[in-house]
Tab-separated table of C-alpha atoms in Angstrom:
chain	number	residue	atom	x	y	z
Z	201	MET	CA	114.641	190.839	125.533
Z	202	ASN	CA	113.542	191.466	121.948
Z	203	TYR	CA	114.045	188.906	119.187
Z	204	SER	CA	115.575	190.300	115.993
Z	205	VAL	CA	113.703	189.908	112.710
Z	206	VAL	CA	114.831	190.450	109.123
Z	207	ILE	CA	112.193	190.896	106.429
Z	208	VAL	CA	112.968	189.661	102.903
Z	209	GLU	CA	110.354	191.058	100.537
Z	210	ASP	CA	110.747	192.569	97.064
Z	211	HIS	CA	107.708	194.881	97.297
Z	212	VAL	CA	108.947	198.033	99.030
Z	213	LEU	CA	105.613	199.253	100.381
Z	214	LEU	CA	104.738	195.834	101.772
Z	215	SER	CA	108.166	195.405	103.375
Z	216	GLN	CA	107.853	198.821	105.020
Z	217	ALA	CA	104.366	197.987	106.286
Z	218	LEU	CA	105.578	194.641	107.653
Z	219	ALA	CA	108.523	196.308	109.362
Z	220	GLY	CA	106.213	198.769	111.091
Z	221	LEU	CA	103.912	195.942	112.115
Z	222	VAL	CA	106.663	193.743	113.543
Z	223	ASP	CA	108.279	196.669	115.359
Z	224	GLY	CA	104.941	197.143	117.094
Z	225	PHE	CA	105.114	193.659	118.640
Z	226	SER	CA	106.488	193.727	122.177
Z	227	LYS	CA	108.931	190.830	121.737
Z	228	PHE	CA	110.353	191.700	118.319
Z	229	LYS	CA	112.540	194.286	116.611
Z	230	VAL	CA	113.253	194.562	112.879
Z	231	LEU	CA	117.000	194.480	112.243
Z	232	TYR	CA	116.815	195.409	108.560
Z	233	VAL	CA	114.876	194.736	105.340
Z	234	CYS	CA	116.124	193.065	102.125
Z	235	LYS	CA	114.659	193.069	98.611
Z	236	ASN	CA	115.775	189.523	97.732
Z	237	GLY	CA	117.707	186.507	98.944
Z	238	LYS	CA	121.001	187.570	97.419
Z	239	GLU	CA	120.953	190.827	99.373
Z	240	LEU	CA	120.242	188.874	102.563
Z	241	VAL	CA	123.070	186.404	101.957
Z	242	THR	CA	125.485	189.305	101.419
Z	243	ARG	CA	124.441	191.089	104.605
Z	244	LEU	CA	124.647	187.928	106.712
Z	245	LYS	CA	128.416	187.829	106.156
Z	246	ASP	CA	128.608	190.420	108.929
Z	247	PRO	CA	127.920	188.617	112.249
Z	248	LYS	CA	126.085	191.709	113.501
Z	249	ASN	CA	123.466	191.150	110.802
Z	250	ILE	CA	122.455	187.612	111.844
Z	251	PRO	CA	118.854	187.702	113.151
Z	252	ASP	CA	116.798	185.283	115.208
Z	253	ILE	CA	114.059	185.054	112.565
Z	254	VAL	CA	113.773	185.754	108.847
Z	255	LEU	CA	110.310	186.584	107.554
Z	256	MET	CA	110.682	185.256	104.030
Z	257	ASP	CA	108.752	185.980	100.841
Z	258	ILE	CA	108.876	183.233	98.204
Z	259	ASN	CA	108.543	184.812	94.769
Z	260	MET	CA	111.459	187.228	94.425
Z	261	PRO	CA	113.910	188.087	91.647
Z	262	ILE	CA	117.614	187.150	91.712
Z	263	MET	CA	117.313	184.613	94.566
Z	264	ASN	CA	113.871	183.377	95.599
Z	265	GLY	CA	112.631	182.366	99.032
Z	266	ILE	CA	113.043	178.620	98.544
Z	267	GLU	CA	116.670	178.959	97.412
Z	268	THR	CA	117.417	181.417	100.198
Z	269	THR	CA	115.814	179.239	102.875
Z	270	GLN	CA	117.859	176.249	101.696
Z	271	HIS	CA	121.017	178.361	101.950
Z	272	LEU	CA	120.137	179.473	105.471
Z	273	LYS	CA	119.473	175.882	106.555
Z	274	GLU	CA	122.941	174.900	105.352
Z	275	GLN	CA	124.941	177.950	106.418
Z	276	TYR	CA	122.949	179.522	109.274
Z	277	PRO	CA	120.866	176.738	110.881
Z	278	GLN	CA	120.339	178.882	113.991
Z	279	ILE	CA	118.117	181.263	112.008
Z	280	ASN	CA	114.415	180.397	112.025
Z	281	VAL	CA	112.636	181.048	108.734
Z	282	LEU	CA	108.941	181.897	108.678
Z	283	ALA	CA	107.525	181.964	105.154
Z	284	LEU	CA	105.101	184.744	104.281
Z	285	SER	CA	103.583	184.374	100.825
Z	286	VAL	CA	100.519	184.666	98.620
Z	287	GLU	CA	101.171	181.135	97.362
Z	288	GLU	CA	98.595	178.617	98.602
Z	289	ASP	CA	99.367	175.610	96.384
Z	290	GLU	CA	100.509	172.429	98.076
Z	291	ILE	CA	103.689	171.962	96.020
Z	292	THR	CA	105.048	175.409	96.916
Z	293	ILE	CA	104.332	174.816	100.600
Z	294	LEU	CA	105.998	171.385	100.436
Z	295	LYS	CA	109.085	172.874	98.769
Z	296	MET	CA	109.344	175.644	101.353
Z	297	LEU	CA	109.004	173.234	104.281
Z	298	LYS	CA	111.521	170.883	102.692
Z	299	ALA	CA	113.939	173.816	102.261
Z	300	GLY	CA	113.797	174.397	106.013
Z	301	ALA	CA	110.998	176.861	106.767
Z	302	LYS	CA	109.637	176.490	110.300
Z	303	GLY	CA	106.207	177.848	109.436
Z	304	TYR	CA	104.097	179.141	106.564
Z	305	LEU	CA	101.752	182.134	106.576
Z	306	LEU	CA	99.667	183.789	103.895
Z	307	LYS	CA	100.100	187.520	103.399
Z	308	ASP	CA	96.476	188.244	104.209
Z	309	THR	CA	96.822	186.759	107.690
Z	310	GLU	CA	95.695	188.773	110.687
Z	311	LYS	CA	98.138	190.807	112.782
Z	312	SER	CA	97.583	188.667	115.885
Z	313	ILE	CA	98.275	185.463	113.918
Z	314	LEU	CA	101.558	186.883	112.624
Z	315	GLU	CA	102.681	187.878	116.116
Z	316	ASN	CA	101.762	184.471	117.522
Z	317	ALA	CA	103.533	182.715	114.642
Z	318	LEU	CA	106.751	184.649	115.309
Z	319	ILE	CA	106.583	183.737	119.001
Z	320	GLU	CA	105.901	180.059	118.283
Z	321	VAL	CA	108.681	179.790	115.708
Z	322	GLN	CA	111.223	181.392	118.022
Z	323	GLU	CA	110.224	179.662	121.246
Z	324	THR	CA	109.197	176.198	120.024
Z	325	GLY	CA	110.928	175.861	116.651
Z	326	PHE	CA	107.741	175.499	114.587
Z	327	TYR	CA	104.410	177.158	113.986
Z	328	HIS	CA	102.108	174.168	113.752
Z	329	THR	CA	99.212	174.908	116.081
Z	330	LYS	CA	95.631	173.991	115.253
Z	331	ASN	CA	94.850	177.636	114.520
Z	332	VAL	CA	97.438	178.109	111.790
Z	333	THR	CA	96.807	174.774	110.119
Z	334	ASP	CA	93.050	175.187	110.188
Z	335	LEU	CA	93.177	178.791	109.015
Z	336	LEU	CA	95.963	178.615	106.468
Z	337	LEU	CA	96.528	174.983	105.541
Z	338	GLY	CA	93.335	173.264	106.640
Z	339	SER	CA	95.436	170.261	107.407
Z	340	LEU	CA	96.625	169.332	110.861
Z	341	HIS	CA	94.751	168.652	114.105
Z	342	PRO	CA	97.490	167.590	116.526
Z	343	LYS	CA	95.439	166.594	119.561
Z	344	ARG	CA	95.836	162.836	118.855
Z	345	ASP	CA	99.511	162.948	117.791
Z	346	LYS	CA	101.145	161.309	120.803
Z	347	GLN	CA	98.641	158.440	120.959
Z	348	THR	CA	99.177	157.311	117.372
Z	349	VAL	CA	101.279	154.258	116.529
Z	350	LEU	CA	102.427	153.962	112.927
Z	351	LYS	CA	103.404	150.746	111.173
Z	352	GLU	CA	106.756	150.393	109.427
Z	353	ARG	CA	105.249	150.573	105.936
Z	354	GLU	CA	103.175	153.596	106.908
Z	355	ILE	CA	106.325	155.386	108.033
Z	356	GLU	CA	107.981	154.436	104.751
Z	357	PHE	CA	105.036	155.890	102.842
Z	358	ILE	CA	105.160	159.116	104.881
Z	359	LYS	CA	108.864	159.573	104.092
Z	360	HIS	CA	108.125	159.218	100.377
Z	361	ALA	CA	105.150	161.599	100.661
Z	362	CYS	CA	107.451	164.282	102.092
Z	363	THR	CA	109.278	164.451	98.763
Z	364	GLU	CA	107.987	165.905	95.510
Z	365	LYS	CA	107.115	162.449	94.129
Z	366	THR	CA	103.646	161.795	92.773
Z	367	TYR	CA	101.579	159.051	94.388
Z	368	LYS	CA	102.152	156.976	91.254
Z	369	GLU	CA	105.928	157.318	91.688
Z	370	ILE	CA	105.630	156.410	95.362
Z	371	ALA	CA	103.689	153.291	94.390
Z	372	SER	CA	106.477	152.282	92.020
Z	373	ASP	CA	109.198	152.892	94.631
Z	374	MET	CA	107.313	150.839	97.229
Z	375	CYS	CA	106.482	148.087	94.699
Z	376	LEU	CA	102.769	148.549	95.303
Z	377	SER	CA	99.824	149.388	93.081
Z	378	PRO	CA	98.586	153.005	92.904
Z	379	LYS	CA	95.298	151.825	94.412
Z	380	THR	CA	97.131	150.350	97.418
Z	381	ILE	CA	99.047	153.603	97.883
Z	382	GLU	CA	95.785	155.521	97.826
Z	383	GLY	CA	94.588	153.178	100.564
Z	384	TYR	CA	97.730	153.901	102.612
Z	385	ARG	CA	97.202	157.626	102.138
Z	386	ASP	CA	93.543	157.585	103.136
Z	387	SER	CA	94.213	155.326	106.122
Z	388	ILE	CA	97.061	157.509	107.414
Z	389	PHE	CA	95.084	160.716	106.901
Z	390	GLU	CA	92.253	159.223	108.956
Z	391	LYS	CA	94.567	157.801	111.625
Z	392	LEU	CA	96.442	161.094	112.079
Z	393	ASN	CA	93.346	163.255	111.562
Z	394	LEU	CA	94.869	165.054	108.567
Z	395	LYS	CA	93.208	166.660	105.579
Z	396	ASN	CA	95.986	166.835	102.987
Z	397	ARG	CA	99.608	166.094	102.110
Z	398	THR	CA	100.842	169.391	103.530
Z	399	GLY	CA	99.530	168.415	106.928
Z	400	LEU	CA	101.308	165.074	106.603
Z	401	VAL	CA	104.631	166.833	105.939
Z	402	ILE	CA	104.160	169.088	108.969
Z	403	TYR	CA	103.347	166.029	111.099
Z	404	ALA	CA	106.412	164.176	109.793
Z	405	ILE	CA	108.754	167.100	110.500
Z	406	LYS	CA	107.274	167.671	113.951
Z	407	HIS	CA	107.686	163.998	114.905
Z	408	LYS	CA	111.122	163.669	113.258
Z	409	ILE	CA	109.926	161.087	110.738
Z	410	PHE	CA	111.273	163.363	108.015
Z	411	THR	CA	114.104	165.896	108.309
Z	412	PRO	CA	114.062	168.736	105.733
């Protein structure tokens, strides 16, 4: 059985190349290609056009990847979104994960990584292995996840950190000093073996501390 994939990408040559690449994977078949989110939303009105996975660009005209992913989460929660972008900044990644993306890849990723990411997203619901986080996010090392016990205030901090608030704003909301919040952050990063805030968001989603 092949899983159906829709590619949403405004660069025609890249979308064609991606389609050829995905069609070459044994478990996947490209259903169609869209130039932007609005075109995808229109085509999804036909039940025959609903795919298993959407490979989503972020920067697109008319309706961008973040807006489109949010729409899919609300209207088509059965569709898994895998972001594929040139954007590496933490805020963009946070926004995409918060919108409902199940994984995040850079466009210069290797063919084998893309195929594995599609499989992971479809079969497990996320692409959060050590390989992808080390290679693309440099953030999450999940081998100690299940052995970690978090305190109530640490969980509260993590929930705040999964929003777009600055650490200063988090400190204000938790009635703590910025220095104390920095201590929470550093302690949690060390306890969970994380390298940055993106990794913390992935951890929180994976362990249902935060729901996008």
